[in-house]
């Protein structure tokens, strides 16, 4: 199967397969507001999406911790599974595993900057991937809309050759290639729906929904040219927030 990630890692353009390195994040959902110092957020997220003749689904577990006012740190672990929607090829090992450390700095409750570094593994070997984004939203007690504008990169580490097995319908036989360096962008939008409307300074547990476009640029091995693909995916999550001063006085 953000980082990340890029929504997909193996796909097809016409009859020509290609391979690129996965992103470090899968389906991130977060509004601009940082957790208050001492607050902890536990989030479980699931989602899926598609690109050209490919689909992916997966889950992410994330923990956030408020460090100082306007700054929280987070750790997440993700699992994705790839489905190649082509009758000509099949992929035996379709799993992607990743982990990421990151921070979010909230300039205000409505504007934040994030950055992180991820690593993981899949059938193409290991990879590392930095990412950064700008989040803009409108904080309120009822329904918080937010927009994300981000960039990422993914670099293979001790990469393995990937074999797409010919199902007997291709004239070219098995396709074998190594993943290539990948750079990309993300544009997304979502809603954070607090489960409590109490008007105090505490961060509320919430449901989150979102959708995004993600682009990936990479060296296309079969053609020898720089290529680009765009993917779409959606996701949903629940975040439980606890700790700090729940009386609303900070």
Coordinates of N, CA and C in Angstrom, one line a residue:
X1 N 0.8 -1.2 0.0 CA 0.0 0.0 0.0 C 0.8 1.2 0.0
X2 N 1.6 7.2 3.6 CA 1.7 9.0 3.2 C 2.4 8.9 3.5
X3 N 3.9 7.0 2.3 CA 4.3 7.8 3.0 C 3.8 8.5 2.8
X4 N 1.9 8.6 2.7 CA 2.6 9.4 2.8 C 2.1 10.1 2.0
X5 N 0.9 8.5 2.1 CA 1.9 8.8 1.3 C 1.6 9.2 0.0
X6 N 2.7 9.1 -0.8 CA 2.1 9.3 -2.1 C 1.1 8.2 -2.2
X7 N 0.0 8.6 -2.8 CA -1.1 7.6 -2.8 C -0.7 6.3 -3.4
X8 N 0.2 6.3 -4.4 CA 0.6 5.1 -5.0 C 2.1 5.1 -5.3
X9 N 2.5 3.9 -5.5 CA 4.0 3.7 -5.8 C 4.2 3.0 -7.0
X10 N 3.3 2.2 -7.5 CA 3.4 1.5 -8.8 C 2.2 1.8 -9.6
X11 N 2.3 2.1 -10.8 CA 1.1 2.4 -11.6 C 1.5 2.2 -13.1
X12 N 0.5 2.5 -13.9 CA 0.7 2.2 -15.3 C 0.2 3.4 -16.2
X13 N 0.9 3.7 -17.2 CA 0.5 4.7 -18.1 C 0.3 4.0 -19.5
X14 N -0.9 3.8 -19.9 CA -1.1 2.9 -21.0 C -0.6 1.5 -20.7
X15 N 0.4 1.0 -21.5 CA 0.9 -0.3 -21.3 C 2.3 -0.2 -20.6
X16 N 2.8 1.0 -20.3 CA 4.1 1.1 -19.7 C 4.1 1.2 -18.2
X17 N 4.5 0.3 -17.4 CA 4.6 0.4 -16.0 C 5.7 1.3 -15.5
X18 N 5.6 1.8 -14.3 CA 6.6 2.6 -13.7 C 6.7 2.4 -12.2
X19 N 7.7 2.9 -11.6 CA 7.9 2.7 -10.2 C 8.5 4.0 -9.6
X20 N 8.0 4.4 -8.5 CA 8.7 5.5 -7.7 C 8.6 5.3 -6.2
X21 N 9.4 5.9 -5.5 CA 9.5 5.7 -4.1 C 8.3 6.3 -3.3
X22 N 7.8 5.6 -2.3 CA 6.6 6.1 -1.6 C 6.9 7.2 -0.7
X23 N 5.8 8.0 -0.4 CA 5.9 9.1 0.5 C 5.9 8.6 2.0
X24 N 6.4 9.4 2.9 CA 6.5 9.0 4.3 C 5.2 9.1 5.0
X25 N 4.2 9.9 4.6 CA 2.9 10.0 5.3 C 1.9 9.4 4.4
X26 N 0.8 8.9 5.0 CA -0.3 8.3 4.3 C -1.5 9.2 4.1
X27 N -2.3 9.3 5.2 CA -3.5 10.1 5.1 C -3.6 11.1 6.3
X28 N -2.7 12.1 6.3 CA -2.7 13.0 7.5 C -3.9 13.9 7.5
X29 N -4.5 14.0 8.7 CA -5.6 14.9 9.0 C -5.3 15.7 10.2
X30 N -5.1 17.0 10.1 CA -4.9 17.9 11.2 C -5.3 19.3 10.9
X31 N -5.9 20.0 11.8 CA -6.2 21.4 11.7 C -5.0 22.2 12.1
X32 N -5.1 23.6 12.1 CA -4.0 24.4 12.4 C -3.6 24.5 13.9
X33 N -4.6 24.4 14.7 CA -4.4 24.7 16.2 C -3.5 23.6 16.8
X34 N -2.5 24.0 17.5 CA -1.6 23.0 18.2 C -2.3 22.7 19.5
X35 N -1.9 21.5 20.0 CA -2.3 21.1 21.4 C -1.7 22.0 22.4
X36 N -2.5 22.2 23.5 CA -1.9 23.0 24.6 C -0.8 22.3 25.3
X37 N 0.1 22.9 26.0 CA 1.1 22.2 26.8 C 0.5 21.2 27.7
X38 N 1.1 20.0 27.7 CA 0.6 18.9 28.5 C -0.6 18.1 28.0
X39 N -1.2 18.6 26.9 CA -2.3 17.8 26.3 C -1.7 16.7 25.5
X40 N -2.4 15.6 25.4 CA -2.0 14.4 24.5 C -3.2 14.1 23.6
X41 N -2.9 13.8 22.4 CA -4.0 13.4 21.4 C -3.6 12.0 20.8
X42 N -4.6 11.1 20.9 CA -4.4 9.8 20.3 C -5.4 9.7 19.1
X43 N -4.8 9.5 17.9 CA -5.6 9.5 16.7 C -5.5 8.2 15.9
X44 N -6.6 7.7 15.4 CA -6.6 6.5 14.5 C -7.3 7.0 13.3
X45 N -6.6 6.7 12.2 CA -7.0 7.3 10.9 C -7.1 6.2 9.8
X46 N -8.0 6.2 8.9 CA -8.1 5.3 7.8 C -8.5 5.9 6.6
X47 N -8.1 5.4 5.4 CA -8.4 6.0 4.2 C -8.0 5.2 3.0
X48 N -8.2 5.8 1.8 CA -7.9 5.1 0.6 C -8.0 6.0 -0.6
X49 N -7.5 5.6 -1.7 CA -7.6 6.4 -2.9 C -7.2 5.7 -4.1
X50 N -6.9 6.4 -5.2 CA -6.6 5.8 -6.5 C -5.8 6.8 -7.4
X51 N -5.1 6.2 -8.3 CA -4.4 6.9 -9.4 C -4.7 6.2 -10.7
X52 N -3.7 6.2 -11.6 CA -3.9 5.5 -12.9 C -3.7 4.0 -12.7
X53 N -4.8 3.3 -12.8 CA -4.8 1.8 -12.7 C -4.2 1.3 -11.4
X54 N -4.5 2.0 -10.3 CA -4.0 1.6 -9.0 C -4.9 2.1 -7.9
X55 N -5.0 1.4 -6.8 CA -5.7 1.8 -5.7 C -4.9 1.4 -4.4
X56 N -5.2 2.1 -3.3 CA -4.5 1.9 -2.1 C -5.4 2.2 -0.9
X57 N -5.2 1.4 0.2 CA -6.0 1.7 1.4 C -5.0 1.4 2.6
X58 N -5.4 2.0 3.7 CA -4.5 1.8 4.9 C -5.0 2.5 6.1
X59 N -4.2 2.4 7.2 CA -4.5 3.0 8.5 C -3.2 3.6 9.0
X60 N -3.5 4.6 9.9 CA -2.4 5.3 10.6 C -2.7 5.5 12.0
X61 N -1.8 5.2 13.0 CA -2.0 5.5 14.4 C -1.1 6.7 14.7
X62 N -1.6 7.7 15.4 CA -0.8 8.9 15.6 C -0.9 9.4 17.1
X63 N 0.2 9.8 17.7 CA 0.1 10.4 19.0 C 0.7 11.8 19.0
X64 N 0.0 12.8 19.5 CA 0.5 14.1 19.6 C 0.7 14.6 21.0
X65 N 1.6 15.5 21.3 CA 1.8 16.0 22.6 C 2.1 17.5 22.6
X66 N 1.4 18.3 23.4 CA 1.6 19.7 23.4 C 2.9 19.9 24.2
X67 N 3.9 20.6 23.6 CA 5.2 20.8 24.2 C 5.3 22.2 24.9
X68 N 5.1 23.2 24.2 CA 5.0 24.6 24.7 C 3.8 25.2 24.0
X69 N 3.4 26.4 24.4 CA 2.3 27.1 23.8 C 2.6 27.3 22.3
X70 N 1.7 26.7 21.4 CA 1.8 26.9 20.0 C 2.7 25.8 19.3
X71 N 3.2 24.9 20.1 CA 4.0 23.8 19.5 C 3.7 22.5 20.0
X72 N 3.4 21.5 19.1 CA 3.2 20.1 19.5 C 4.1 19.2 18.7
X73 N 4.5 18.1 19.3 CA 5.2 17.1 18.6 C 4.4 15.9 18.3
X74 N 4.7 15.1 17.3 CA 3.9 13.9 17.0 C 4.7 12.7 16.5
X75 N 4.2 11.5 16.7 CA 4.8 10.3 16.2 C 3.7 9.5 15.6
X76 N 3.9 9.0 14.4 CA 2.8 8.2 13.7 C 3.4 6.9 13.1
X77 N 2.6 5.9 13.0 CA 3.0 4.7 12.3 C 1.9 4.3 11.4
X78 N 2.3 3.9 10.2 CA 1.3 3.7 9.1 C 1.5 2.4 8.4
X79 N 0.4 1.9 7.9 CA 0.3 0.7 7.1 C -0.5 0.9 5.9
X80 N 0.0 0.6 4.7 CA -0.8 0.7 3.5 C -0.7 -0.6 2.6
X81 N -1.7 -0.8 1.8 CA -1.7 -2.0 0.9 C -2.1 -1.5 -0.5
X82 N -1.2 -1.9 -1.4 CA -1.4 -1.6 -2.8 C -2.3 -2.6 -3.6
X83 N -3.1 -2.1 -4.4 CA -3.8 -3.0 -5.4 C -3.5 -2.5 -6.8
X84 N -2.9 -3.3 -7.6 CA -2.6 -3.0 -9.0 C -3.8 -3.4 -9.8
X85 N -4.5 -2.4 -10.4 CA -5.7 -2.6 -11.1 C -5.4 -2.8 -12.6
X86 N -4.6 -3.8 -12.9 CA -4.2 -4.1 -14.3 C -4.3 -5.6 -14.5
X87 N -4.9 -6.1 -15.5 CA -5.0 -7.5 -15.8 C -3.6 -8.1 -16.3
X88 N -2.7 -7.2 -16.7 CA -1.5 -7.7 -17.3 C -0.4 -8.0 -16.3
X89 N -0.5 -7.4 -15.1 CA 0.6 -7.5 -14.1 C 0.0 -7.8 -12.7
X90 N 0.8 -8.4 -11.9 CA 0.5 -8.6 -10.5 C 1.7 -8.4 -9.6
X91 N 1.5 -8.0 -8.3 CA 2.5 -7.7 -7.4 C 2.3 -8.6 -6.2
X92 N 3.4 -9.4 -5.8 CA 3.2 -10.3 -4.7 C 3.2 -9.6 -3.3
X93 N 4.2 -8.8 -3.1 CA 4.2 -8.2 -1.8 C 3.7 -6.8 -1.9
X94 N 2.5 -6.5 -1.4 CA 1.8 -5.2 -1.7 C 1.8 -4.3 -0.4
X95 N 2.5 -4.7 0.6 CA 2.5 -3.9 1.9 C 3.5 -2.8 1.9
X96 N 3.2 -1.7 2.6 CA 4.1 -0.6 2.8 C 3.9 -0.2 4.3
X97 N 5.1 -0.1 5.0 CA 5.1 0.2 6.4 C 5.9 1.5 6.6
X98 N 5.5 2.4 7.4 CA 6.2 3.7 7.6 C 6.0 4.2 9.1
X99 N 7.0 5.0 9.5 CA 6.9 5.7 10.8 C 7.5 7.1 10.6
X100 N 7.0 8.1 11.4 CA 7.3 9.5 11.2 C 7.4 10.2 12.5
X101 N 8.4 11.1 12.7 CA 8.4 12.0 13.7 C 8.2 13.4 13.2
X102 N 7.4 14.3 13.8 CA 7.1 15.6 13.3 C 6.8 16.6 14.3
X103 N 6.7 17.8 13.9 CA 6.3 18.9 14.8 C 5.3 19.8 14.1
X104 N 4.5 20.6 14.9 CA 3.6 21.6 14.3 C 3.8 22.8 15.1
X105 N 4.1 23.9 14.4 CA 4.2 25.3 15.0 C 3.0 26.1 14.6
X106 N 2.1 26.5 15.5 CA 0.9 27.3 15.2 C 1.3 28.7 15.4
X107 N 1.4 29.4 14.3 CA 1.6 30.9 14.3 C 0.4 31.6 15.0
X108 N -0.8 31.1 14.7 CA -2.0 31.5 15.4 C -2.8 30.2 15.4
X109 N -4.0 30.2 16.0 CA -4.9 29.1 16.0 C -5.4 28.7 14.6
X110 N -5.2 29.6 13.7 CA -5.7 29.4 12.3 C -4.7 29.2 11.3
X111 N -3.4 29.3 11.6 CA -2.3 29.2 10.7 C -1.2 28.4 11.3
X112 N -0.7 27.4 10.7 CA 0.4 26.5 11.3 C 1.3 26.0 10.2
X113 N 2.5 25.7 10.6 CA 3.6 25.1 9.8 C 3.9 23.8 10.4
X114 N 4.1 22.8 9.5 CA 4.5 21.4 10.0 C 5.7 21.0 9.3
X115 N 6.5 20.1 9.9 CA 7.6 19.5 9.3 C 7.9 18.1 9.9
X116 N 8.4 17.2 9.2 CA 8.7 15.9 9.7 C 9.6 15.1 8.9
X117 N 10.1 13.9 9.4 CA 10.9 13.0 8.7 C 10.4 11.6 8.9
X118 N 10.2 10.9 7.8 CA 9.6 9.5 7.9 C 10.6 8.5 7.3
X119 N 10.4 7.3 7.7 CA 11.2 6.2 7.1 C 10.3 5.0 7.1
X120 N 10.6 4.1 6.2 CA 9.8 2.9 6.1 C 10.4 1.8 5.2
X121 N 9.6 0.8 4.9 CA 10.0 -0.2 4.0 C 8.8 -0.8 3.2
X122 N 9.1 -1.4 2.1 CA 8.2 -2.0 1.2 C 8.9 -3.0 0.3
X123 N 8.2 -3.5 -0.7 CA 8.9 -4.5 -1.5 C 10.1 -3.9 -2.3
X124 N 10.1 -2.6 -2.4 CA 11.2 -1.9 -3.1 C 12.4 -1.6 -2.2
X125 N 12.3 -2.0 -0.9 CA 13.4 -1.8 0.0 C 13.0 -0.7 1.0
X126 N 14.0 0.0 1.6 CA 13.8 1.0 2.5 C 13.7 2.4 1.9
X127 N 13.2 3.4 2.6 CA 13.1 4.7 2.1 C 13.0 5.7 3.3
X128 N 13.5 6.9 3.0 CA 13.3 8.0 4.0 C 12.6 9.2 3.2
X129 N 11.9 10.0 4.0 CA 11.1 11.0 3.3 C 10.8 12.2 4.2
X130 N 11.4 13.4 4.0 CA 11.0 14.6 4.7 C 9.8 15.2 4.1
X131 N 9.1 16.0 4.9 CA 7.9 16.7 4.4 C 7.7 18.0 5.2
X132 N 6.9 18.9 4.6 CA 6.6 20.2 5.2 C 5.3 20.7 4.6
X133 N 4.5 21.4 5.4 CA 3.2 21.9 4.9 C 2.8 23.2 5.7
X134 N 1.9 23.9 5.0 CA 1.2 25.0 5.6 C -0.3 24.6 5.8
X135 N -0.8 24.9 7.0 CA -2.2 24.6 7.3 C -2.9 25.9 7.6
X136 N -4.0 26.1 7.0 CA -4.8 27.3 7.2 C -6.3 26.9 7.5
X137 N -6.8 27.4 8.6 CA -8.2 27.0 9.0 C -8.9 28.1 9.7
X138 N -10.1 27.8 10.2 CA -10.9 28.7 10.9 C -11.4 28.0 12.2
X139 N -10.7 28.4 13.3 CA -11.0 27.7 14.6 C -12.3 28.2 15.2
X140 N -13.1 27.3 15.6 CA -14.4 27.6 16.3 C -14.9 26.4 17.0
X141 N -15.8 26.5 17.9 CA -16.2 25.3 18.7 C -17.1 24.3 18.0
X142 N -17.5 24.5 16.8 CA -18.5 23.7 16.2 C -18.0 22.8 15.0
X143 N -17.4 23.4 14.0 CA -16.9 22.7 12.8 C -15.7 23.5 12.2
X144 N -14.5 22.9 12.3 CA -13.3 23.7 11.9 C -12.9 23.3 10.5
X145 N -13.1 24.1 9.5 CA -12.5 23.8 8.2 C -11.1 24.1 8.1
X146 N -10.3 23.3 7.3 CA -8.9 23.6 7.2 C -8.4 23.2 5.8
X147 N -7.3 23.8 5.4 CA -6.7 23.6 4.1 C -5.2 23.3 4.3
X148 N -4.7 22.4 3.5 CA -3.3 22.1 3.6 C -2.6 22.2 2.3
X149 N -1.4 22.8 2.3 CA -0.5 23.0 1.1 C 0.8 22.5 1.5
X150 N 1.3 21.4 0.9 CA 2.5 20.7 1.3 C 3.4 20.3 0.2
X151 N 4.6 19.9 0.7 CA 5.6 19.3 -0.2 C 6.3 18.2 0.5
X152 N 6.8 17.2 -0.3 CA 7.5 16.0 0.3 C 8.5 15.5 -0.7
X153 N 9.4 14.7 -0.2 CA 10.4 14.0 -1.0 C 10.5 12.5 -0.4
X154 N 10.9 11.6 -1.3 CA 11.2 10.2 -0.8 C 12.4 9.7 -1.6
X155 N 13.3 9.1 -0.7 CA 14.6 8.7 -1.3 C 14.8 7.2 -0.9
X156 N 15.0 6.3 -1.9 CA 15.2 4.9 -1.6 C 16.5 4.7 -0.9
X157 N 16.5 3.7 0.0 CA 17.7 3.4 0.8 C 17.9 1.9 0.7
X158 N 19.0 1.5 0.1 CA 19.3 0.1 -0.2 C 18.1 -0.6 -0.9
X159 N 17.7 0.1 -2.0 CA 16.5 -0.4 -2.7 C 16.6 -1.8 -3.3
X160 N 15.5 -2.4 -3.4 CA 15.4 -3.7 -4.0 C 14.8 -3.6 -5.4
X161 N 15.1 -4.5 -6.3 CA 14.4 -4.6 -7.6 C 12.9 -5.0 -7.3
X162 N 12.0 -4.4 -8.0 CA 10.6 -4.7 -7.9 C 10.2 -5.5 -9.2
X163 N 9.5 -6.6 -9.0 CA 9.1 -7.4 -10.1 C 7.6 -7.4 -10.2
X164 N 7.1 -6.9 -11.3 CA 5.7 -7.0 -11.6 C 5.5 -8.2 -12.5
X165 N 4.8 -9.2 -12.0 CA 4.7 -10.5 -12.7 C 3.7 -10.4 -13.8
X166 N 4.1 -10.9 -15.0 CA 3.2 -11.0 -16.2 C 2.2 -12.0 -15.9
X167 N 0.9 -11.7 -16.1 CA -0.2 -12.6 -15.9 C -0.5 -13.4 -17.1
X168 N 0.3 -13.2 -18.2 CA 0.1 -13.9 -19.4 C -0.5 -13.0 -20.5
X169 N -0.9 -11.8 -20.1 CA -1.6 -10.9 -21.0 C -0.7 -9.8 -21.6
X170 N 0.5 -9.7 -21.1 CA 1.5 -8.7 -21.6 C 2.4 -9.4 -22.6
X171 N 2.7 -8.6 -23.6 CA 3.7 -9.1 -24.7 C 5.1 -8.9 -24.3
X172 N 5.4 -8.2 -23.1 CA 6.7 -7.8 -22.7 C 7.3 -8.7 -21.6
X173 N 6.5 -9.6 -21.0 CA 6.9 -10.4 -19.9 C 7.0 -9.6 -18.6
X174 N 7.7 -10.1 -17.6 CA 7.7 -9.4 -16.3 C 8.4 -8.1 -16.4
X175 N 8.0 -7.1 -15.6 CA 8.6 -5.8 -15.6 C 9.5 -5.7 -14.3
X176 N 10.7 -5.4 -14.4 CA 11.6 -5.3 -13.3 C 12.3 -4.0 -13.2
X177 N 12.2 -3.3 -12.1 CA 12.8 -1.9 -11.9 C 13.0 -1.6 -10.4
X178 N 13.9 -0.7 -10.2 CA 14.1 -0.2 -8.8 C 13.4 1.1 -8.6
X179 N 12.9 1.4 -7.4 CA 12.2 2.7 -7.1 C 13.2 3.8 -7.3
X180 N 12.7 5.0 -7.7 CA 13.5 6.2 -8.0 C 13.1 7.3 -7.0
X181 N 14.1 8.2 -6.9 CA 13.8 9.4 -6.1 C 12.5 10.1 -6.5
X182 N 11.8 10.6 -5.5 CA 10.5 11.2 -5.8 C 10.3 12.5 -5.1
X183 N 9.8 13.5 -5.7 CA 9.4 14.8 -5.1 C 8.0 15.1 -5.4
X184 N 7.3 15.7 -4.5 CA 5.8 15.9 -4.8 C 5.2 17.0 -4.0
X185 N 3.9 17.2 -4.2 CA 3.2 18.3 -3.6 C 1.8 17.7 -3.1
X186 N 1.2 18.4 -2.2 CA -0.1 18.0 -1.7 C -1.0 19.2 -1.5
X187 N -2.2 19.1 -2.0 CA -3.3 20.1 -1.7 C -4.5 19.4 -1.1
X188 N -4.9 19.8 0.1 CA -6.0 19.0 0.7 C -6.9 20.0 1.5
X189 N -8.1 19.4 1.8 CA -9.0 20.1 2.6 C -9.7 19.2 3.6
X190 N -10.2 19.7 4.7 CA -10.9 18.8 5.6 C -11.7 19.5 6.7
X191 N -12.3 18.8 7.5 CA -13.1 19.3 8.6 C -12.7 18.6 9.9
X192 N -12.6 19.4 11.0 CA -12.4 18.8 12.3 C -13.7 19.2 13.1
X193 N -14.4 18.1 13.6 CA -15.7 18.3 14.2 C -15.6 18.0 15.7
X194 N -15.4 19.0 16.6 CA -15.3 18.7 18.0 C -16.5 18.0 18.6
X195 N -16.2 17.1 19.5 CA -17.3 16.3 20.1 C -17.9 17.1 21.3
X196 N -17.3 18.2 21.7 CA -17.8 19.0 22.8 C -17.8 20.5 22.3
X197 N -18.8 21.2 22.6 CA -18.9 22.6 22.1 C -18.6 23.6 23.3
X198 N -18.1 23.1 24.4 CA -17.8 23.9 25.5 C -16.8 25.0 25.1
X199 N -17.0 26.3 25.4 CA -16.2 27.3 25.0 C -15.1 27.6 26.1
X200 N -14.0 26.8 26.1 CA -12.9 27.1 26.9 C -11.6 26.9 26.1
X201 N -10.5 26.9 26.7 CA -9.2 26.8 26.0 C -8.7 25.4 25.7
X202 N -9.4 24.4 26.2 CA -9.0 23.0 26.1 C -9.2 22.5 24.6
X203 N -8.3 21.7 24.1 CA -8.5 21.1 22.8 C -9.5 19.9 23.0
X204 N -10.5 19.9 22.2 CA -11.6 18.9 22.3 C -11.3 17.6 21.4
X205 N -11.7 16.5 21.9 CA -11.7 15.3 21.1 C -12.6 15.6 19.9
X206 N -12.3 14.9 18.7 CA -13.0 15.3 17.5 C -13.0 14.2 16.5
X207 N -13.9 14.3 15.6 CA -13.9 13.5 14.3 C -13.3 14.4 13.2
X208 N -12.6 13.7 12.3 CA -12.0 14.5 11.2 C -12.3 13.8 9.9
X209 N -12.5 14.6 8.8 CA -12.8 14.1 7.5 C -11.9 14.9 6.5
X210 N -11.4 14.3 5.5 CA -10.6 15.1 4.5 C -10.5 14.4 3.2
X211 N -10.0 15.2 2.2 CA -9.7 14.7 0.9 C -8.6 15.5 0.4
X212 N -7.8 14.9 -0.5 CA -6.6 15.7 -1.0 C -6.2 15.1 -2.4
X213 N -5.5 16.0 -3.1 CA -4.7 15.6 -4.3 C -3.2 15.6 -4.0
X214 N -2.6 14.6 -4.5 CA -1.1 14.5 -4.3 C -0.4 14.2 -5.6
X215 N 0.6 15.0 -5.9 CA 1.4 14.8 -7.1 C 2.7 14.2 -6.8
X216 N 3.3 13.4 -7.8 CA 4.6 12.9 -7.6 C 5.4 13.0 -8.9
X217 N 6.6 13.5 -8.8 CA 7.5 13.6 -9.9 C 8.7 12.7 -9.7
X218 N 9.1 12.0 -10.8 CA 10.1 10.9 -10.6 C 10.7 10.6 -12.0
X219 N 11.8 9.9 -12.0 CA 12.4 9.4 -13.2 C 11.7 8.2 -13.7
X220 N 11.1 8.2 -14.8 CA 10.4 7.0 -15.4 C 11.5 6.1 -16.0
X221 N 11.7 5.0 -15.4 CA 12.8 4.1 -15.9 C 12.6 3.6 -17.3
X222 N 11.4 3.2 -17.7 CA 11.3 2.7 -19.1 C 11.5 3.7 -20.1
X223 N 11.1 5.0 -19.9 CA 11.3 6.0 -20.9 C 12.6 6.8 -20.7
X224 N 13.1 6.8 -19.5 CA 14.3 7.6 -19.2 C 14.1 9.1 -19.1
X225 N 12.8 9.4 -18.9 CA 12.4 10.8 -18.8 C 11.8 11.1 -17.4
X226 N 11.8 12.4 -17.0 CA 11.2 12.8 -15.8 C 9.7 12.8 -16.0
X227 N 9.0 12.1 -15.1 CA 7.5 11.9 -15.2 C 6.8 12.5 -14.0
X228 N 5.5 12.6 -14.1 CA 4.6 13.1 -13.1 C 3.3 12.4 -13.1
X229 N 2.8 12.1 -11.9 CA 1.5 11.5 -11.7 C 0.7 12.2 -10.6
X230 N -0.6 12.2 -10.7 CA -1.5 12.9 -9.7 C -2.4 11.8 -9.1
X231 N -2.6 11.8 -7.8 CA -3.5 10.8 -7.1 C -4.5 11.6 -6.3
X232 N -5.6 10.9 -6.0 CA -6.6 11.4 -5.2 C -6.9 10.4 -4.0
X233 N -7.1 10.9 -2.8 CA -7.6 10.0 -1.8 C -8.3 10.8 -0.7
X234 N -9.1 10.0 0.1 CA -9.9 10.6 1.2 C -9.7 9.7 2.4
X235 N -10.0 10.3 3.6 CA -9.7 9.7 4.8 C -10.6 10.2 5.9
X236 N -10.7 9.5 7.0 CA -11.5 9.9 8.2 C -10.7 9.4 9.4
X237 N -10.9 10.1 10.6 CA -10.2 9.8 11.8 C -11.0 10.2 13.0
X238 N -10.6 9.6 14.1 CA -11.1 10.0 15.4 C -9.9 10.3 16.3
X239 N -9.9 11.5 17.0 CA -8.8 11.8 17.9 C -9.3 12.0 19.3
X240 N -8.8 11.3 20.2 CA -9.1 11.5 21.7 C -8.0 12.4 22.3
X241 N -8.5 13.5 22.9 CA -7.5 14.4 23.5 C -7.8 14.4 25.0
X242 N -6.7 14.4 25.8 CA -6.8 14.3 27.3 C -5.6 15.0 27.9
X243 N -5.6 15.2 29.2 CA -4.5 15.8 29.9 C -4.6 17.3 30.0
X244 N -3.5 17.9 30.6 CA -3.4 19.3 30.9 C -4.6 19.7 31.8
X245 N -4.9 21.0 31.8 CA -5.9 21.5 32.7 C -7.3 21.5 32.1
X246 N -8.1 20.5 32.4 CA -9.4 20.3 31.8 C -10.4 21.2 32.4
X247 N -10.1 22.1 33.3 CA -11.0 23.1 33.8 C -11.2 24.3 32.9
X248 N -10.2 24.4 31.9 CA -10.3 25.5 31.0 C -9.5 26.6 31.4
X249 N -8.7 26.6 32.5 CA -7.8 27.6 32.9 C -6.4 27.3 32.6
X250 N -5.7 28.1 31.8 CA -4.3 27.8 31.4 C -3.4 28.9 31.8

